Structures are given as C-alpha cells and as structure tokens.
Short mmCIF file of C-alpha atoms in Angstrom, two decimals:
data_model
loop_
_atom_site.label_atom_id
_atom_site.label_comp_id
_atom_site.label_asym_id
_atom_site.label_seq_id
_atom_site.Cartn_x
_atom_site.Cartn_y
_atom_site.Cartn_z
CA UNK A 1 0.70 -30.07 -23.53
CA UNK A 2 -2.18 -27.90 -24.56
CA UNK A 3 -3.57 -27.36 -21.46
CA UNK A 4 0.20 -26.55 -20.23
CA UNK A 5 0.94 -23.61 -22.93
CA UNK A 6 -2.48 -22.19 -21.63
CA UNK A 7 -1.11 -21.67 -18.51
CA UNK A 8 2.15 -20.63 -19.24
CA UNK A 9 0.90 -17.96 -22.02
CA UNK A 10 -1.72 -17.24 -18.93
CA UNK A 11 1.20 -16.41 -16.13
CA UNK A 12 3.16 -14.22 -18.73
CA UNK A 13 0.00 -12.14 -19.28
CA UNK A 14 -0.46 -11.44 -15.74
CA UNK A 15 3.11 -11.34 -14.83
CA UNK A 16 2.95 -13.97 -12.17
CA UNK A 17 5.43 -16.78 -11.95
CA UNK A 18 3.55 -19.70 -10.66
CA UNK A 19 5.72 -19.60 -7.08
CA UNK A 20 4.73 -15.96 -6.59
CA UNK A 21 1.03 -17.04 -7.43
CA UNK A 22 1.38 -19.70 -4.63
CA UNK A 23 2.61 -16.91 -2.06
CA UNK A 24 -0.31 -14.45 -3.01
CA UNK A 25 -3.83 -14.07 -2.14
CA UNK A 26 -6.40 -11.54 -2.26
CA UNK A 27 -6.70 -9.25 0.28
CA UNK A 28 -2.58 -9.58 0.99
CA UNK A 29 -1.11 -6.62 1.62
CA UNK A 30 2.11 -5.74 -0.58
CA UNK A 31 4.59 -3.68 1.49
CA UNK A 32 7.04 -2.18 -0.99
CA UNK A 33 10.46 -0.77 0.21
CA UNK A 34 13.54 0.64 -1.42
CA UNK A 35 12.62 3.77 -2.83
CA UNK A 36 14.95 6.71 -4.89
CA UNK A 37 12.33 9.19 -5.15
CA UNK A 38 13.07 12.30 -2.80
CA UNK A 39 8.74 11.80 -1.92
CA UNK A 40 9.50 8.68 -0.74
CA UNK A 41 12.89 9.41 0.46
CA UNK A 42 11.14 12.02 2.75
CA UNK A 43 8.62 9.61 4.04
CA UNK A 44 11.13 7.42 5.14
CA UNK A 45 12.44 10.09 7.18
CA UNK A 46 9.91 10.63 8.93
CA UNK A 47 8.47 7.13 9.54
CA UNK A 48 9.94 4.30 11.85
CA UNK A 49 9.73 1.07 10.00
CA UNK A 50 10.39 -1.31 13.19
CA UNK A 51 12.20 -3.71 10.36
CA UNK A 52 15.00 -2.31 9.68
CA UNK A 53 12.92 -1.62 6.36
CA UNK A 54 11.75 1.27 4.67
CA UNK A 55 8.37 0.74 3.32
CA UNK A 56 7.32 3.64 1.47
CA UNK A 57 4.50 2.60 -0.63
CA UNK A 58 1.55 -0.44 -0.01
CA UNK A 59 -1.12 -1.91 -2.22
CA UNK A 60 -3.76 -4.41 -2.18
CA UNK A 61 -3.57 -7.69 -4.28
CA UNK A 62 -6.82 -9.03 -5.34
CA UNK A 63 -6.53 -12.51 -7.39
CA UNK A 64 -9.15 -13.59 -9.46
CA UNK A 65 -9.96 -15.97 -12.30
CA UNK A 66 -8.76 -13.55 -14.82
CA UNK A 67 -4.92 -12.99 -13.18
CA UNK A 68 -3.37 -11.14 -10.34
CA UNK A 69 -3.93 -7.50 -9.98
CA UNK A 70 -3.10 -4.62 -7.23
CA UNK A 71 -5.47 -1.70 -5.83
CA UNK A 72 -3.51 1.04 -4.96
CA UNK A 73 -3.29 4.83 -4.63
CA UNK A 74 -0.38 6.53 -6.29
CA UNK A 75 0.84 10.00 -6.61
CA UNK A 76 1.03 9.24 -10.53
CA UNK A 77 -2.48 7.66 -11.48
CA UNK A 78 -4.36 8.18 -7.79
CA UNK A 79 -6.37 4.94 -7.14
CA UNK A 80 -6.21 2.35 -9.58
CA UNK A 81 -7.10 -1.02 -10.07
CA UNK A 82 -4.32 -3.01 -12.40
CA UNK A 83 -2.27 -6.16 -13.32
CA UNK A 84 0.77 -7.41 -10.95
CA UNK A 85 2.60 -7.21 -14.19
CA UNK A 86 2.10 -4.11 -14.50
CA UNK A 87 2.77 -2.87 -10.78
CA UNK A 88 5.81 -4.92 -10.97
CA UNK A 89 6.82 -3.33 -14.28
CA UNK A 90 6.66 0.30 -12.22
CA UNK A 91 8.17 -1.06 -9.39
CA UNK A 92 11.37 -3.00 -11.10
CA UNK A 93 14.20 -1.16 -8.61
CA UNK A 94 11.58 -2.31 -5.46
CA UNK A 95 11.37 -5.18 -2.68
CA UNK A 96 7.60 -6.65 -1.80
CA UNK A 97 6.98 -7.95 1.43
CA UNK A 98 3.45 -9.39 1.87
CA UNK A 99 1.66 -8.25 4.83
CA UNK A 100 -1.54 -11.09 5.41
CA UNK A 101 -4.37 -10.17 7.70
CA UNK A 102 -4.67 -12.69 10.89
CA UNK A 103 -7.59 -15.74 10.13
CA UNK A 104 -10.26 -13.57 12.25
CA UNK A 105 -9.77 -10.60 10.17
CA UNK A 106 -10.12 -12.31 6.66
CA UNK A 107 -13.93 -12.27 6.71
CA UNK A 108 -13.59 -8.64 5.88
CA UNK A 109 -11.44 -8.59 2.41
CA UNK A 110 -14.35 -9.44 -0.18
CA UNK A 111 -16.19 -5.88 1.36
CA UNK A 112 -12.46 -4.10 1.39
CA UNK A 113 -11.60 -5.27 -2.29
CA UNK A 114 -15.11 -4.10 -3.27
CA UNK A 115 -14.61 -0.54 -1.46
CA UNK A 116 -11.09 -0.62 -3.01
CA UNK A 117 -12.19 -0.74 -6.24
CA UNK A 118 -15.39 1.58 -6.38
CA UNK A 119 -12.97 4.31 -5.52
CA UNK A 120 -10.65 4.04 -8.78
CA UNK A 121 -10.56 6.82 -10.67
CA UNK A 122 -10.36 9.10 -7.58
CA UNK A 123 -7.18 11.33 -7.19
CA UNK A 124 -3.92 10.91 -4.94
CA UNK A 125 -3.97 12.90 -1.52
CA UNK A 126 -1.19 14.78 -1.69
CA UNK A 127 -2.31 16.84 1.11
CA UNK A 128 -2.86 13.54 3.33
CA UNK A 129 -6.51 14.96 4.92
CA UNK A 130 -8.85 12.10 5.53
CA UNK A 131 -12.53 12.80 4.31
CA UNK A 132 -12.01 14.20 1.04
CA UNK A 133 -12.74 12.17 -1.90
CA UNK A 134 -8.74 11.99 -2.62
CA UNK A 135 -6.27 8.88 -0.94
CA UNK A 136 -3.30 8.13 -0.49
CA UNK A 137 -1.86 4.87 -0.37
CA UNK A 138 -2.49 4.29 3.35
CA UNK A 139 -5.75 6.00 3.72
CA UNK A 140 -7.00 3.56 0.53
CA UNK A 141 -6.77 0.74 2.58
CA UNK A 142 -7.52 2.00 5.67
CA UNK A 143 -11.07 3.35 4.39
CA UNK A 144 -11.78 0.10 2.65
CA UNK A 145 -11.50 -1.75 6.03
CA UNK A 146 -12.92 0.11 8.37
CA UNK A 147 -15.89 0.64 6.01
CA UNK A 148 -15.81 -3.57 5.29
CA UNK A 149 -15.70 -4.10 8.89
CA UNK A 150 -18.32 -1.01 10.52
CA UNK A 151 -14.78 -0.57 13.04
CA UNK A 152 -13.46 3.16 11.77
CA UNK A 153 -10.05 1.99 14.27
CA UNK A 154 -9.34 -0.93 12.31
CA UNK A 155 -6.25 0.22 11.59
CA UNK A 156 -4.80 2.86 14.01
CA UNK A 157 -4.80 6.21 12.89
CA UNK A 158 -1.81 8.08 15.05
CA UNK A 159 -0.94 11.20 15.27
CA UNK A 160 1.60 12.02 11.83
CA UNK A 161 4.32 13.87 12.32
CA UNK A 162 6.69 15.81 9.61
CA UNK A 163 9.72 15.91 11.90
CA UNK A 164 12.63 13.86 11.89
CA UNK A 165 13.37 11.92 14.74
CA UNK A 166 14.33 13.08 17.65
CA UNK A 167 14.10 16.38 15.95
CA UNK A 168 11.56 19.81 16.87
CA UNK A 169 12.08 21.15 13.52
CA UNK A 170 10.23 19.72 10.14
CA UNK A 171 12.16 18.24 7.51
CA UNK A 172 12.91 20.89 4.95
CA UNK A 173 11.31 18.58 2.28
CA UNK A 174 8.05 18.99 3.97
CA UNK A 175 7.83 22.77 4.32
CA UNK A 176 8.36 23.02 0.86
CA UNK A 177 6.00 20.34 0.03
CA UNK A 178 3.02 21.72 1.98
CA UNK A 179 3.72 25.40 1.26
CA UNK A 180 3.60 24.75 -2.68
CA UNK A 181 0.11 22.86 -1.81
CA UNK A 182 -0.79 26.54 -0.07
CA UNK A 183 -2.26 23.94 2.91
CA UNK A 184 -0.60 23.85 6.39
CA UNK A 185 1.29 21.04 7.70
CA UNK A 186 -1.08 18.49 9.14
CA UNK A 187 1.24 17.85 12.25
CA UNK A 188 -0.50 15.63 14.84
CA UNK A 189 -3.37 14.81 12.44
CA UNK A 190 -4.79 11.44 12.23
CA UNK A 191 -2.95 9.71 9.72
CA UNK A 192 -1.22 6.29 8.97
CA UNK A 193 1.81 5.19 6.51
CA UNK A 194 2.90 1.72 5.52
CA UNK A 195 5.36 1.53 8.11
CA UNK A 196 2.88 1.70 10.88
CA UNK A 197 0.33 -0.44 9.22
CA UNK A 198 3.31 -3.44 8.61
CA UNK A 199 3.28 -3.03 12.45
CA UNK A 200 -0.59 -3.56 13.26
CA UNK A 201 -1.66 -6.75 15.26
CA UNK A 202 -4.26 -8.04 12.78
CA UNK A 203 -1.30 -8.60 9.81
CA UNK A 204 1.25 -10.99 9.70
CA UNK A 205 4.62 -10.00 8.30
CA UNK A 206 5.68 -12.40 5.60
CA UNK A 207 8.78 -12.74 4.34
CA UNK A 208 10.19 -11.06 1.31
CA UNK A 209 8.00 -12.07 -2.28
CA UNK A 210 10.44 -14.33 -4.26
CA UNK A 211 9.94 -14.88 -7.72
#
C-alpha cells in the first residue's frame, strides 16, 4: 500500500495519469491543435495540416526518473524546460497528438533533448529568422536535431509563406505583425511549422493522447 501511495502522490506531481505515461516517451513529439489565439489562428491560415488538423504549437517530451516534462519554445516564456502538468495546465482548451520518430531515427533524441535544453532561457522568435539566438517552436526542434544528428535537412526547411491559400496577397494579420516588428516579411525563407513537421517521413503520427 505504501509503495502504491508513492506512486500515486508521484503521478499527481507530474500530472501524468499512468495511461498517458504508458503512451509517452522521450523524444515524442507533442503536436498540439485547437487554438483561440488570433497568433495561432493566423498560423493556421497559412499552414496546410494534411489532417484535417490544425496544429499550431509542438513540444518535446523528455521523461525521466523525476516525472514527465516538455521542451518547448513559446511566445510567453521563449524556450523552456517544464513539467507535463504544467504544459497541460496552459494548454487545458488543447488536443495532443504524439508525433514518434521512426526506430532508425531514435539514436538521435538523447543529443536533441540535450541541445533542447542548453538553449532554455533563450527568447521566442517572433520574427521566425533562423541563426539568431531566438526560436520558435519549430526551429527548437529542428536545431536540436539536425545538430544531434550532423544532417542540417533533418527536417525540411521549405520555403514559408504568409499568404493564404490560393491567395497572392498576405493575410492582413501578418502585415501588421511584421510591420510592428519594423522587420520585413520573410516570404520564401527557410522555415518550418508543426504542420509540416507532423508530415515528415522520419515521425509516425499517433493517435490523439488520451488520458
């Protein structure tokens, strides 16, 4: 019974019920969809899921003897390292989908949860310019993988666009965005989003995280 409360007092701490700590692993990707904001509203918009899914946000889970915790970059607290629990807390209104790399890529997560992590405390990329010190949620894991694994493509990196589809003209959400950043608008720059990384041929597309 002892042994039983310890666990129990364990999974409330790190906000894991013990099904959703059989589904995770480190180095899993969480996909996270159903977003109000109009930020994530407007990268919807611009981004073609493939799912019928908006994913508008990703993170890293990296599970260790103490709990479960996430790496991610946010516009809010820039790259941070904290508890499920807490990510969940943030997330309430949100859907997870895990996204888990392909048995020949897994050699590479230890490295990418190690160049996760030495890059907390660094701010969010608002501007979305690779090779400055600052990430966004994308470009976190991206870096930490292609750095991991010496291959700079291992996820693709296509061209971003600001435009809605089928559409010459930038969503009006974006001119605004980028002219209050006094930067121009990075159209056709290297880039990547969740959408397109939920896509790549080294993940696996899980189904929805159940509690």
């Amino acid at each position: 019974m002892k042994n039983l409360s310890i666990l129990v007092l364990g999974l409330l701490l790190i906000g894991c019920s013990p099904h959703e700590m059989q589904q995770l692993k480190t180095g899993d990707l969480l996909f996270v969809s159903s977003s109000i904001s109009d930020f994530e509203s407007a990268i919807n918009e611009v981004t073609d899921d493939g799912y019928n899914l908006n994913f508008s946000h990703i993170a890293m889970v990296d599970v260790t003897d103490s709990g479960v915790f996430v790496i991610e970059a946010t516009p809010k607290h820039g790259v941070i390292y904290r508890t499920f629990a807490e990510f969940k807390q943030e997330n309430f209104d949100k859907i997870f989908y895990i996204g888990r790399l392909k048995p020949q890529y897994q050699q590479w997560i230890p490295d990418a949860i190690v160049n996760a992590r030495r890059r907390v405390g660094q701010g969010y990329d608002f501007a979305f310019v690779f090779g400055n010190d600052l990430y966004y949620c994308s470009e976190l894991i991206f870096v930490a993988f292609a750095e991991a694994s010496g291959n700079s493509m291992f996820f693709e990196t296509p061209p971003m666009t600001f435009k809605a589809p089928n559409s010459t003209a930038f969503l009006p959400f974006w001119v605004e965005y980028f002219a209050n950043l006094n930067v121009a608008i990075p159209e056709g720059e290297p880039g990547l989003n969740p959408n397109g990384m939920a896509r790549s041929e080294k993940l696996k597309l899980l189904k929805r995280l159940t509690k």
